[in-house]
mmCIF file of C-alpha atoms in Angstrom:
data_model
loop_
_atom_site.group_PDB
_atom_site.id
_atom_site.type_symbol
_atom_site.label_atom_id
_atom_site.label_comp_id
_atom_site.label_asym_id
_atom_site.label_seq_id
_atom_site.Cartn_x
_atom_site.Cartn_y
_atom_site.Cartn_z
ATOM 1 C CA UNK A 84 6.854 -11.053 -88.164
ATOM 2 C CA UNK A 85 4.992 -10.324 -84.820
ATOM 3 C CA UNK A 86 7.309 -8.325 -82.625
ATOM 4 C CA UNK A 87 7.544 -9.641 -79.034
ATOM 5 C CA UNK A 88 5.499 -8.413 -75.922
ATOM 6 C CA UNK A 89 6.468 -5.374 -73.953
ATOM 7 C CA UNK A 90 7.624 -6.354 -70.357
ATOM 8 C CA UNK A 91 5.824 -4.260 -68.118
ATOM 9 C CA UNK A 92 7.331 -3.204 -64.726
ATOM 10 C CA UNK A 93 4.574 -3.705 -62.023
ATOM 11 C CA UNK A 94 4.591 -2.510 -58.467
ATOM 12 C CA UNK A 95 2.197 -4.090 -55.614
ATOM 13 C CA UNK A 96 0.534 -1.734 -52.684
ATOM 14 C CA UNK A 97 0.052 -4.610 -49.851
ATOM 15 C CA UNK A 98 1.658 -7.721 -49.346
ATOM 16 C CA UNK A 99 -1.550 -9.566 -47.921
ATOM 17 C CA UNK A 100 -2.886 -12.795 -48.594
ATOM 18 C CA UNK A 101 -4.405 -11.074 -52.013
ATOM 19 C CA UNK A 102 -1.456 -9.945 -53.581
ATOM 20 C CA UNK A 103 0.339 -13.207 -52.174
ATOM 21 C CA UNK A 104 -1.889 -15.426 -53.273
ATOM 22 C CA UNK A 105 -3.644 -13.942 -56.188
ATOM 23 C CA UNK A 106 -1.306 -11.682 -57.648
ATOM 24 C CA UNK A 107 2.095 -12.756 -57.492
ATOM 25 C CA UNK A 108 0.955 -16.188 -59.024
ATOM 26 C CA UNK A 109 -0.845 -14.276 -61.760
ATOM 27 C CA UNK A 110 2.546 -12.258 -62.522
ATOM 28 C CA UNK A 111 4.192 -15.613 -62.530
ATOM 29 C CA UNK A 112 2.080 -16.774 -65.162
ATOM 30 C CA UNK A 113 2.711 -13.871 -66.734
ATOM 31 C CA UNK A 114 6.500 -13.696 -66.206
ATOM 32 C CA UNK A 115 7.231 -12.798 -69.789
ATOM 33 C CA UNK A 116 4.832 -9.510 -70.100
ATOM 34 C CA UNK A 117 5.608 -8.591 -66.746
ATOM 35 C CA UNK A 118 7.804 -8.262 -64.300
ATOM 36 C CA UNK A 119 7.602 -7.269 -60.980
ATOM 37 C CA UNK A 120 10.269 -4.930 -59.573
ATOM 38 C CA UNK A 121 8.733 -2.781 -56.435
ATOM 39 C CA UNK A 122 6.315 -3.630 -53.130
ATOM 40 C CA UNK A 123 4.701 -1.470 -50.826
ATOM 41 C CA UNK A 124 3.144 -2.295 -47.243
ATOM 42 C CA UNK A 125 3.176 -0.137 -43.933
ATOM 43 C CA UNK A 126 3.960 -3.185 -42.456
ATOM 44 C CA UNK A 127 7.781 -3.675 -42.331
ATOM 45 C CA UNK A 128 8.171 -7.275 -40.961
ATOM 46 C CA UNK A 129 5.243 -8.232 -43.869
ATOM 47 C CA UNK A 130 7.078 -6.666 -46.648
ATOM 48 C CA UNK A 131 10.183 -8.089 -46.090
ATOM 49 C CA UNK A 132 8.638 -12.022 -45.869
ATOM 50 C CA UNK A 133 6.635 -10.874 -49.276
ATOM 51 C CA UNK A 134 10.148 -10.035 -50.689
ATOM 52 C CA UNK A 135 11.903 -13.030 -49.607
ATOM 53 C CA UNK A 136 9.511 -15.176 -51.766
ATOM 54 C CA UNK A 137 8.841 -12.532 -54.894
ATOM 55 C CA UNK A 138 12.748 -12.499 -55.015
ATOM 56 C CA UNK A 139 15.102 -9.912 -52.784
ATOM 57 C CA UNK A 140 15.541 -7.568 -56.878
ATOM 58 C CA UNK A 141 11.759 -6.084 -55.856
ATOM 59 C CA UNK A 142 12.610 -3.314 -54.055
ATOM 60 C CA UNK A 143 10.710 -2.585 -50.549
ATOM 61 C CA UNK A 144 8.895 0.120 -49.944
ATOM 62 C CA UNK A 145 6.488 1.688 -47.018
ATOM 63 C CA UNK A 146 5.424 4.968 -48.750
ATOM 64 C CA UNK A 147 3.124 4.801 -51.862
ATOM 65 C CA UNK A 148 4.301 8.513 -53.058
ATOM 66 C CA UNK A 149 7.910 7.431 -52.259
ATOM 67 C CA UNK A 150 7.470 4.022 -54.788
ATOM 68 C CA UNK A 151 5.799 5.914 -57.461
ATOM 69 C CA UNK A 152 8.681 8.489 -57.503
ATOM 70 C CA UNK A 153 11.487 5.772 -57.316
ATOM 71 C CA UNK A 154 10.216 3.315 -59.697
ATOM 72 C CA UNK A 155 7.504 4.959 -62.026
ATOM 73 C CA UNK A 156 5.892 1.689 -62.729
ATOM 74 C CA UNK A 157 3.732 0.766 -65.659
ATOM 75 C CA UNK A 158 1.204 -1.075 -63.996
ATOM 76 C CA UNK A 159 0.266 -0.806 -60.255
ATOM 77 C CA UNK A 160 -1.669 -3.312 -58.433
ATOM 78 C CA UNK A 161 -3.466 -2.545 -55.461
ATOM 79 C CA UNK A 162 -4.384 -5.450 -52.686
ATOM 80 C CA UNK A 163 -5.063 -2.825 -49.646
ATOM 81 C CA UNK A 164 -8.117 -2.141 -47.566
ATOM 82 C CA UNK A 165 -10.605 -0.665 -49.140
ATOM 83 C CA UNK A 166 -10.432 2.626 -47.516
ATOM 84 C CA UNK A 167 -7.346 3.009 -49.125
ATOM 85 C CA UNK A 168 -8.196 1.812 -53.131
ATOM 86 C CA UNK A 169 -9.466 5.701 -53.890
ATOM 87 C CA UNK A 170 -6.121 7.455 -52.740
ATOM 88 C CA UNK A 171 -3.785 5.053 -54.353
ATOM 89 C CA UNK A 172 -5.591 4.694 -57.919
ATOM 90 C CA UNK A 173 -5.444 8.170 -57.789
ATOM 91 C CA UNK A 174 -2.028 8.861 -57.509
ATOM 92 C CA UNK A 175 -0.878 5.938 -59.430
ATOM 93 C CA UNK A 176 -3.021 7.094 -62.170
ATOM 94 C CA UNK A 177 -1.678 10.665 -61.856
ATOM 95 C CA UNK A 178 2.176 9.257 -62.072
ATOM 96 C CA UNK A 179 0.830 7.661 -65.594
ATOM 97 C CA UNK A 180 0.446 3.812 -64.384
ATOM 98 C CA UNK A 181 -2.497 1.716 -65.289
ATOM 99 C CA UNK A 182 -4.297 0.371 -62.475
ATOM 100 C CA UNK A 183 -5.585 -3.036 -61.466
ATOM 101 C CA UNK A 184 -7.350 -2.955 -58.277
ATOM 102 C CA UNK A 185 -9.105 -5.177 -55.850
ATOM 103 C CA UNK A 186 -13.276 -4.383 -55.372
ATOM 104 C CA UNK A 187 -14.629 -2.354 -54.616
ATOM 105 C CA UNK A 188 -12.531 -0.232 -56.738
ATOM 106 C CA UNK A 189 -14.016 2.662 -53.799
ATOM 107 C CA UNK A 190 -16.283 3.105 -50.853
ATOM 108 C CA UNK A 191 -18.791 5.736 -53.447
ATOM 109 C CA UNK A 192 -20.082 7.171 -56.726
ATOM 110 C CA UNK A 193 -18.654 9.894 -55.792
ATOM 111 C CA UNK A 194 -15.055 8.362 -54.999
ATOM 112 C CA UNK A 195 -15.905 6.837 -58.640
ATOM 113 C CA UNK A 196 -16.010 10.199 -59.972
ATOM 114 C CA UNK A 197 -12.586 10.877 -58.183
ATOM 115 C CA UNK A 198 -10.805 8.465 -60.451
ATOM 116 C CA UNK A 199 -12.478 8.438 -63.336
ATOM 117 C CA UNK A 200 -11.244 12.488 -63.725
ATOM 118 C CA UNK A 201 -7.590 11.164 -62.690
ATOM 119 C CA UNK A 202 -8.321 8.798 -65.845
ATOM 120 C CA UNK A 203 -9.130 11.407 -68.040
ATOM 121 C CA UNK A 204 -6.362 13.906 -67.133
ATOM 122 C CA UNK A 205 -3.241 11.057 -67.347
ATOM 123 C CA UNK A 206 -4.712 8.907 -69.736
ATOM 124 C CA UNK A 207 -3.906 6.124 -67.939
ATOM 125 C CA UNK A 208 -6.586 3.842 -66.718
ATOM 126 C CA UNK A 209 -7.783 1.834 -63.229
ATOM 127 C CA UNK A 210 -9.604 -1.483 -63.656
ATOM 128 C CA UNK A 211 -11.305 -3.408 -60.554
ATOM 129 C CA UNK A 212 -10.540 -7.159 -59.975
ATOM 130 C CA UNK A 213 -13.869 -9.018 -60.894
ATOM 131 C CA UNK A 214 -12.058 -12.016 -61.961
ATOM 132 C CA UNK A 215 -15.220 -14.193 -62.270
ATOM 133 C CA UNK A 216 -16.049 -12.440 -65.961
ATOM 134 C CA UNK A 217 -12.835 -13.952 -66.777
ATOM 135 C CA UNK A 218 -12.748 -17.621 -66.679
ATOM 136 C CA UNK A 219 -13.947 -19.146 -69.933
ATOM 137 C CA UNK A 220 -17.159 -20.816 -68.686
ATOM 138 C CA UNK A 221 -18.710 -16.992 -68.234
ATOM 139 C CA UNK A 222 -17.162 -15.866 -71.186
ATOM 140 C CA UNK A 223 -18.778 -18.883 -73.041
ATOM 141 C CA UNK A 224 -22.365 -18.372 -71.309
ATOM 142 C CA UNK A 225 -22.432 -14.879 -71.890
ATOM 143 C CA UNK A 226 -21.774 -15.295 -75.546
ATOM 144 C CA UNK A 227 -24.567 -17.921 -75.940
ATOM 145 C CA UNK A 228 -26.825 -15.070 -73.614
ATOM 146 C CA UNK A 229 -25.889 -12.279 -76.037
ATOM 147 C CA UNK A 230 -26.027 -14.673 -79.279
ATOM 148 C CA UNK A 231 -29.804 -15.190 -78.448
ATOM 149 C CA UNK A 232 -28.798 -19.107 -78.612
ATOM 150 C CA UNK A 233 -30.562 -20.099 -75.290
ATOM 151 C CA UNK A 234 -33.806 -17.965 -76.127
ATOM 152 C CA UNK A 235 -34.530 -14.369 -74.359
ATOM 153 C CA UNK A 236 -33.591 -14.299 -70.302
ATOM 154 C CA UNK A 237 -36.350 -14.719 -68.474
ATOM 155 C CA UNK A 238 -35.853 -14.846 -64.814
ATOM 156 C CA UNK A 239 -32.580 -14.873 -62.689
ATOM 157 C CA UNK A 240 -31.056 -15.982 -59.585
ATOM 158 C CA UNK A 241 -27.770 -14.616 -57.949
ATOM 159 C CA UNK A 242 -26.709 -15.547 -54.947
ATOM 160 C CA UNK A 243 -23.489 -15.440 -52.475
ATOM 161 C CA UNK A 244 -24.591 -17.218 -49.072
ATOM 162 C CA UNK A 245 -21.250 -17.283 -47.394
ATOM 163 C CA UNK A 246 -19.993 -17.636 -43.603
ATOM 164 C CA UNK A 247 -17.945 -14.890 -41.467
ATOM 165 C CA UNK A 248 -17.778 -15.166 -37.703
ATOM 166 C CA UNK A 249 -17.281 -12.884 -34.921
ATOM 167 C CA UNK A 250 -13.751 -13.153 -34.949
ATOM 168 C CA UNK A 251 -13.679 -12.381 -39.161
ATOM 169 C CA UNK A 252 -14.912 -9.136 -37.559
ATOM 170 C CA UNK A 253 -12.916 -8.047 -35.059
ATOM 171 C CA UNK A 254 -10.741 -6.850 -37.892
ATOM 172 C CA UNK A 255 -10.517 -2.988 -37.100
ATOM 173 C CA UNK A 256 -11.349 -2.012 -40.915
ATOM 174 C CA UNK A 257 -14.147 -4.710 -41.588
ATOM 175 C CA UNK A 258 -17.730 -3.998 -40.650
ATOM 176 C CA UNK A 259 -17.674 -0.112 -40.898
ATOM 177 C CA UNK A 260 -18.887 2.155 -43.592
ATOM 178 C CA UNK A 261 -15.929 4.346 -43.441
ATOM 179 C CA UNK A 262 -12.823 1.623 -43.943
ATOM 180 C CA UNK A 263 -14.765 -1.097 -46.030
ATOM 181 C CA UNK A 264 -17.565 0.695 -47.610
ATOM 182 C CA UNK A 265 -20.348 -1.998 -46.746
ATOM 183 C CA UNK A 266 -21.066 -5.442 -45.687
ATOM 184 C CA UNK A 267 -21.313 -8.500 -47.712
ATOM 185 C CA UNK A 268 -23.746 -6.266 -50.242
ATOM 186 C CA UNK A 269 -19.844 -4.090 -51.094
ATOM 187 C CA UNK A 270 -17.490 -7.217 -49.911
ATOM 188 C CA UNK A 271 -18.845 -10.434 -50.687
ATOM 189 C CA UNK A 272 -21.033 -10.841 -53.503
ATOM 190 C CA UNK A 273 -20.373 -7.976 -55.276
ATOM 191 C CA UNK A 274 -18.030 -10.626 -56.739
ATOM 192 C CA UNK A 275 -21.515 -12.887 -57.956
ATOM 193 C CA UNK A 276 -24.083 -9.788 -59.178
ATOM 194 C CA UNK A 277 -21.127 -8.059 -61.081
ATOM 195 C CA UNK A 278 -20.926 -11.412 -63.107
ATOM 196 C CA UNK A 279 -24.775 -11.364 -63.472
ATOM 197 C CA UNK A 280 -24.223 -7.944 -64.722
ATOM 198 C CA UNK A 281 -21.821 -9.065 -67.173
ATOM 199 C CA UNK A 282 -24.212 -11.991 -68.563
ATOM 200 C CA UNK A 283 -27.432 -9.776 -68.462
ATOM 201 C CA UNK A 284 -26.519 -6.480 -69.458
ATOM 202 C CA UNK A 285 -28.139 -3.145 -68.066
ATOM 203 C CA UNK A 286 -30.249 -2.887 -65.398
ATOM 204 C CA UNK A 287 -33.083 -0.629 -64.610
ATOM 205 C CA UNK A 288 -34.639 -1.143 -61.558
ATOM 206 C CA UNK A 289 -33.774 -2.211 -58.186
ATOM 207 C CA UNK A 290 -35.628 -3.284 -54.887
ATOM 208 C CA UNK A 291 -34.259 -4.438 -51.569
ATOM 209 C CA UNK A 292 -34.147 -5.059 -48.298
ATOM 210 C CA UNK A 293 -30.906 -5.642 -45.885
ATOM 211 C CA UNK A 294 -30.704 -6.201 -42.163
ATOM 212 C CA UNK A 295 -28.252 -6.752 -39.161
ATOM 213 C CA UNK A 296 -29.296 -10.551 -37.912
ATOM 214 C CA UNK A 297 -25.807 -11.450 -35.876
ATOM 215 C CA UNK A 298 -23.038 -9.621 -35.597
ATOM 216 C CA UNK A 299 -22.571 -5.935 -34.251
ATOM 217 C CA UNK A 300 -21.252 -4.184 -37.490
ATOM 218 C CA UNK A 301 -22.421 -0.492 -38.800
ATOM 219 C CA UNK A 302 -23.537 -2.558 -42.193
ATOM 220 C CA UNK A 303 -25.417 -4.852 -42.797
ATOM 221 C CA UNK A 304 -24.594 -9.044 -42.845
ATOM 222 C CA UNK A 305 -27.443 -9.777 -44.926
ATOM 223 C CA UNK A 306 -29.004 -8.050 -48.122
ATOM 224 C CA UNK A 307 -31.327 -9.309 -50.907
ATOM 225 C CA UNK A 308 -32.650 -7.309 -53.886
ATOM 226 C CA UNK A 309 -35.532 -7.801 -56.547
ATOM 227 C CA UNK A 310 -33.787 -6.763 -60.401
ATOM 228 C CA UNK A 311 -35.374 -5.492 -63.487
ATOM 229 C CA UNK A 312 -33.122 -5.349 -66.373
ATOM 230 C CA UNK A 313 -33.668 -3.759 -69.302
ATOM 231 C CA UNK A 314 -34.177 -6.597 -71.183
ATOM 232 C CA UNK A 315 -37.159 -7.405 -69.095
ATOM 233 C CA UNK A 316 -35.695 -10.712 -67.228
ATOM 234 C CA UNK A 317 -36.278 -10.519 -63.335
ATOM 235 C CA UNK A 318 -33.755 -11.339 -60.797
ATOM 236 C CA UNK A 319 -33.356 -12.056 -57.085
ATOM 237 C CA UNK A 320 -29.686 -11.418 -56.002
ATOM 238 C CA UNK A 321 -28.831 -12.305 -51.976
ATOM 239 C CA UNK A 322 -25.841 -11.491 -50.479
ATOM 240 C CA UNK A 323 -25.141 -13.072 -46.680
ATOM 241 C CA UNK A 324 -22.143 -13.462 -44.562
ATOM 242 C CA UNK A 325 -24.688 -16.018 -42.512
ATOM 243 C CA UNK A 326 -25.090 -19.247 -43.746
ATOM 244 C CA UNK A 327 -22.903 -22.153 -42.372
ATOM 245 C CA UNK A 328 -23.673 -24.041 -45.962
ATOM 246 C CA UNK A 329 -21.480 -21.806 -48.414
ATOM 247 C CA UNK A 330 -22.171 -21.696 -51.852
ATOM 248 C CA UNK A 331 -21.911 -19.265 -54.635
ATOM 249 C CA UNK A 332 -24.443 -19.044 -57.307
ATOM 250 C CA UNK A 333 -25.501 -17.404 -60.768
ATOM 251 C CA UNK A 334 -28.532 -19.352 -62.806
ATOM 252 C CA UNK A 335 -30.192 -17.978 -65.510
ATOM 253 C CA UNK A 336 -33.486 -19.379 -67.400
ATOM 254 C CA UNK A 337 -34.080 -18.453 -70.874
ATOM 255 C CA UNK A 338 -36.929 -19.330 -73.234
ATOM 256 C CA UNK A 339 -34.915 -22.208 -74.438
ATOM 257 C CA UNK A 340 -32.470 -23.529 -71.706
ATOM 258 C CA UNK A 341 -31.539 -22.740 -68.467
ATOM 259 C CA UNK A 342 -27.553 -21.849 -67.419
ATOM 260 C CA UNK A 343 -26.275 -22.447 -64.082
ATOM 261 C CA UNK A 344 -23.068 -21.915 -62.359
ATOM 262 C CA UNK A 345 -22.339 -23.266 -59.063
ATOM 263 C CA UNK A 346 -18.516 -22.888 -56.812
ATOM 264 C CA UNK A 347 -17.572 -21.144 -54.170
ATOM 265 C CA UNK A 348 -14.536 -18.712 -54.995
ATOM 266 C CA UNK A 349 -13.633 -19.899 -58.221
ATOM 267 C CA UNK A 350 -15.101 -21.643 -61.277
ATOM 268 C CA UNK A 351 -14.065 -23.938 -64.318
ATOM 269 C CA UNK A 352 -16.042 -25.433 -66.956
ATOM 270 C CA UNK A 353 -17.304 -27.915 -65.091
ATOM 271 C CA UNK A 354 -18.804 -26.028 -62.973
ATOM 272 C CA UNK A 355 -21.702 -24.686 -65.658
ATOM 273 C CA UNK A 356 -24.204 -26.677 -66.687
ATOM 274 C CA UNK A 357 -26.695 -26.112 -69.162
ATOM 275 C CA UNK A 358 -30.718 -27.917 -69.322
ATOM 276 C CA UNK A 359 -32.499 -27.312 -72.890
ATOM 277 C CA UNK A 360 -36.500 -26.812 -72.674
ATOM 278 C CA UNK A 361 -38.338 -30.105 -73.523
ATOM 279 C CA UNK A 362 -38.780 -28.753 -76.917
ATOM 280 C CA UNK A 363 -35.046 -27.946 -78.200
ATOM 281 C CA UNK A 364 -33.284 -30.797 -80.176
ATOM 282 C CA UNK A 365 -30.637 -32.507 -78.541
ATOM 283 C CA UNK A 366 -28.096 -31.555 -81.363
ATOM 284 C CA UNK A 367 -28.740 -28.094 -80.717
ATOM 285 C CA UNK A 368 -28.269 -28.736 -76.892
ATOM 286 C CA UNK A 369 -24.965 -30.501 -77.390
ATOM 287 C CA UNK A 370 -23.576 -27.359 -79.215
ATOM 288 C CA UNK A 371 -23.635 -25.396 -75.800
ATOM 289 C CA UNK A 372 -21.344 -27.889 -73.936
ATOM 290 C CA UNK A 373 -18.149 -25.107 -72.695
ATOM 291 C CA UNK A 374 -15.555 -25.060 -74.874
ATOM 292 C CA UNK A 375 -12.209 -27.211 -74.843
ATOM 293 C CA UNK A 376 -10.039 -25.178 -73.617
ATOM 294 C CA UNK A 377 -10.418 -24.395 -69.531
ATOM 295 C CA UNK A 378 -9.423 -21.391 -68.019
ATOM 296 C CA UNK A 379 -10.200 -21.274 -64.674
ATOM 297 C CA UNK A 380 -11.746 -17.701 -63.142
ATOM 298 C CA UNK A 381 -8.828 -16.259 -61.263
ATOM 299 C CA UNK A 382 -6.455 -13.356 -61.038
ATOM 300 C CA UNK A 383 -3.941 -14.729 -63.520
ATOM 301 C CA UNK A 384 -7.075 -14.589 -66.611
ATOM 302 C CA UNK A 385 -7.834 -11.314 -65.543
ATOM 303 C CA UNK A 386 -4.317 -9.718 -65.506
ATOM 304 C CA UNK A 387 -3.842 -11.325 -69.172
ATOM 305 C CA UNK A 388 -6.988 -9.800 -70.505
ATOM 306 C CA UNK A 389 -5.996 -6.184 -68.812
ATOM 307 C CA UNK A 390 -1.858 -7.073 -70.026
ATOM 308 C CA UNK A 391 -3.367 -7.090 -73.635
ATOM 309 C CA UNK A 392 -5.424 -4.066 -73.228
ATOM 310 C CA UNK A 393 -2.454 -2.193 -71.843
ATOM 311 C CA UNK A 394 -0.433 -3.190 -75.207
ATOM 312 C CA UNK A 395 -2.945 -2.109 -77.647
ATOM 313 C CA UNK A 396 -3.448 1.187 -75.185
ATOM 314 C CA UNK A 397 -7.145 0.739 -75.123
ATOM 315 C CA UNK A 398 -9.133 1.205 -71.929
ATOM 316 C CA UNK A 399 -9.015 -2.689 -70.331
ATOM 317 C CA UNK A 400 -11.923 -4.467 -69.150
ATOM 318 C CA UNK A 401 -13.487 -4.292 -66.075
ATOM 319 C CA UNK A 402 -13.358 -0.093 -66.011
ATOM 320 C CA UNK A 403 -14.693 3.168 -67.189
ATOM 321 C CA UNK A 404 -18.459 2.460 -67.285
ATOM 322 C CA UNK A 405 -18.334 -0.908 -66.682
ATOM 323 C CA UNK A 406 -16.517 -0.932 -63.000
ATOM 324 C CA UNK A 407 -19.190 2.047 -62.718
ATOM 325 C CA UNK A 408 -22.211 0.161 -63.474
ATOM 326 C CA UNK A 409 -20.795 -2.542 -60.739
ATOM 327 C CA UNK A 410 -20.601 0.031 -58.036
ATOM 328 C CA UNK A 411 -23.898 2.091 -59.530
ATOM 329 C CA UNK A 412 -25.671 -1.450 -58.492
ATOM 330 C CA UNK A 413 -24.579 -1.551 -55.134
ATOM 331 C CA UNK A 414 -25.708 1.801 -54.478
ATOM 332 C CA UNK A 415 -29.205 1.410 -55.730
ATOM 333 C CA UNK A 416 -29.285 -1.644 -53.774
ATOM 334 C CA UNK A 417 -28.526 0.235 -50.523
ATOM 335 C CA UNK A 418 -30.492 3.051 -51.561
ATOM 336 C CA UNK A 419 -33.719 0.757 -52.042
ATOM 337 C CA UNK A 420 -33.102 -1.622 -48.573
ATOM 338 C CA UNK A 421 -32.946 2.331 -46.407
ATOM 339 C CA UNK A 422 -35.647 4.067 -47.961
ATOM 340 C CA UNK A 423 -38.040 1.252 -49.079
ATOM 341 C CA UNK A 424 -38.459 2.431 -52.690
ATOM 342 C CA UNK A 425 -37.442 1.475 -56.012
ATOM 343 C CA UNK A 426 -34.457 3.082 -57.553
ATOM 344 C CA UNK A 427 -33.668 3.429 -61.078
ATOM 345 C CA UNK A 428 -30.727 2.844 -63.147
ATOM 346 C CA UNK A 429 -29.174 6.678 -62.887
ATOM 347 C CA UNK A 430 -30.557 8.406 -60.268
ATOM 348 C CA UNK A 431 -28.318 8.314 -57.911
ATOM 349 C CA UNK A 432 -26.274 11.253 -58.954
ATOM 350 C CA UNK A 433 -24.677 13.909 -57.275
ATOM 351 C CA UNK A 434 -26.447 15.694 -54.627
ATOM 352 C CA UNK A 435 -28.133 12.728 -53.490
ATOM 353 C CA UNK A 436 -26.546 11.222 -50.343
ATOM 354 C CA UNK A 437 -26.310 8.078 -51.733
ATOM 355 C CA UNK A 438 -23.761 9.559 -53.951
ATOM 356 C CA UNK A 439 -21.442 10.630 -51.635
ATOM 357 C CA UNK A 440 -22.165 7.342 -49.324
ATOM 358 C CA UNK A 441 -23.048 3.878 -49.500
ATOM 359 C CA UNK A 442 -24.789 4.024 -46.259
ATOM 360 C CA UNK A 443 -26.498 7.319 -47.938
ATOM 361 C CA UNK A 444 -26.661 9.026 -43.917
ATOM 362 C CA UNK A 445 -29.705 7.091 -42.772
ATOM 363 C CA UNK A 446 -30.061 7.878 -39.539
ATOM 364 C CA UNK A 447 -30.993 3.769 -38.998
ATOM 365 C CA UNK A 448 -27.629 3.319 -40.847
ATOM 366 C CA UNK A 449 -24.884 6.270 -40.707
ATOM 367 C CA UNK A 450 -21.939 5.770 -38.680
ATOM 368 C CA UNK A 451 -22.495 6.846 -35.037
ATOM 369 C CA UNK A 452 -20.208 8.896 -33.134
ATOM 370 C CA UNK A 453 -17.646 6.419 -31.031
ATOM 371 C CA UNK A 454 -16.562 7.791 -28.183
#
């Protein structure tokens, strides 16, 4: 007889439309693995409407050290700005809670590095929320990918054209290297080329370009790269916070069919479809079609999948090398668009400014001195 699961008591760090919206729902779903029992925001007036709807037995609290001291959670999910993600994985992970953490996980490899030695000397561990990997449409393509079912990738498309005016940025933190770590290369569709990442495997080779078209931010609002991957299969992968007609896209054409998803933020089955080459059978074509059983992409799959992995204590998905290989990507990315040259799965490693900085100090690119 099966012994029931642990209850896990989680603490939140920000009470923003994230954790509101994405994480409290996903605890709710999960009500009988975990419970939630503290909240932390700077923001008095905030955290006390966030406790008035997670129920008045989470206790309140304004201090991250002071929270970790009181409560000594098991889990600890973080919905802050970005700036802010190194700091508190760290010292979550060094009062022994697991992590879950909004992307980017940090603003830099060498942030990474940070964390992943806070991992290693608690044994806990800090995952980052890519909760696109997680519905059961990508977990059914990339099985029929990895299977060789559909025939060797071939050639790849990922894109994230999305929409942000002027007013999007007039948020203090948003825009600037320093508080959000990038543009929509770090913040938007990192969410879309992690999820290629997760269908195609390693990748060796990058090539980009990015630019500042509209609005007056230190990053960029448009990016697009050229992808090798191991595997051979080429890729284009945009990423714009431009384009009025907002779409989010993965499609990927293999020898024998071609897989496509298509949403916005958020996908179900229905929102893959698969096309067989004129030569495959329409038997074996009909044995792609997603599986019964829908779970949408979304915070609630994700904190299951990291729930069970805290239960067996084996490092959960979406860390260690994997949330790595993520940020590695975005790095390379800006790396290529600065210096107009290919980088390599690998080389960005300490020492190199890139390393230490998304924006790598190009002089076209480095934060400037505001007076």
């Amino acid at each position: 007889m099966s012994l029931p699961p642990v209850r896990r008591r989680v603490a939140v760090v920000g009470t923003g439309a994230i954790v509101s919206g994405g994480h409290l729902p996903a605890l709710r779903a999960h009500a009988d693995r975990a419970g939630l029992v503290a909240a932390v925001d700077v923001d008095g007036g905030r955290l006390d409407a966030f406790r008035a709807t997670a129920g008045q037995d989470v206790a309140g609290f304004t201090s991250v050290g002071a929270m970790l001291d009181a409560v000594r959670p098991d889990l600890v999910l973080i919905g802050t700005p970005p700036s802010l993600h190194r700091e508190q994985t760290v010292a979550a992970l060094k009062a022994g809670a697991w992590v879950l953490c909004e992307k980017p996980l940090c603003l830099s490899l060498a942030e990474y590095d940070e964390i992943a030695a806070a991992e290693e000397a608690s044994g806990a561990y800090a995952s980052v929320v890519f909760q696109h990997r997680y519905g059961s449409g990508a977990v059914h393509a990339r099985e029929l990918i990895e299977s060789g079912e559909l025939g060797a990738p071939l050639v790849a498309h990922c894109q994230t054209t999305w929409y942000r005016d002027a007013a999007y940025y007039s948020v203090p933190w948003r825009g600037r290297w320093a508080t959000e770590g990038g543009g929509p290369t770090m913040g938007h569709g990192i969410h879309q080329y992690d999820l290629l990442l997760y269908l195609l495997g390693e990748w060796e080779e990058v090539r980009a370009m990015a630019a500042r078209l509209v609005h007056d931010t230190e990053s960029e609002d448009v990016s697009t790269a050229l992808v090798r991957f191991r595997g051979g299969a080429l890729a284009t992968v945009v990423n714009s916070v431009l384009s009025p007609d907002e779409v989010s896209r993965v499609r990927v054409d293999c020898a024998d069919a071609t897989v496509e998803l298509t949403h916005l933020y958020g996908h179900t089955n229905d929102d893959w479809s698969y096309t067989p080459a004129r030569h495959v059978p329409a038997e074996r074509a009909a044995a792609w079609r997603a599986p019964a059983h829908d779970v949408p992409s979304s915070h609630t799959a994700q904190l299951g999948a990291f729930l069970d992995a805290l239960d067996a204590g084996t490092r959960p998905p979406g860390s260690g090398r994997q949330a790595r290989r993520t940020l590695e990507f975005a790095a390379a990315l800006y790396k290529a668009a600065f210096t107009g040259r290919p980088v390599r799965a690998g080389e960005i490693a300490p020492g190199d400014p890139f390393h230490e900085a998304m924006h790598g100090g190009h002089p076209d690119w480095a934060p400037k001195e505001r007076a």
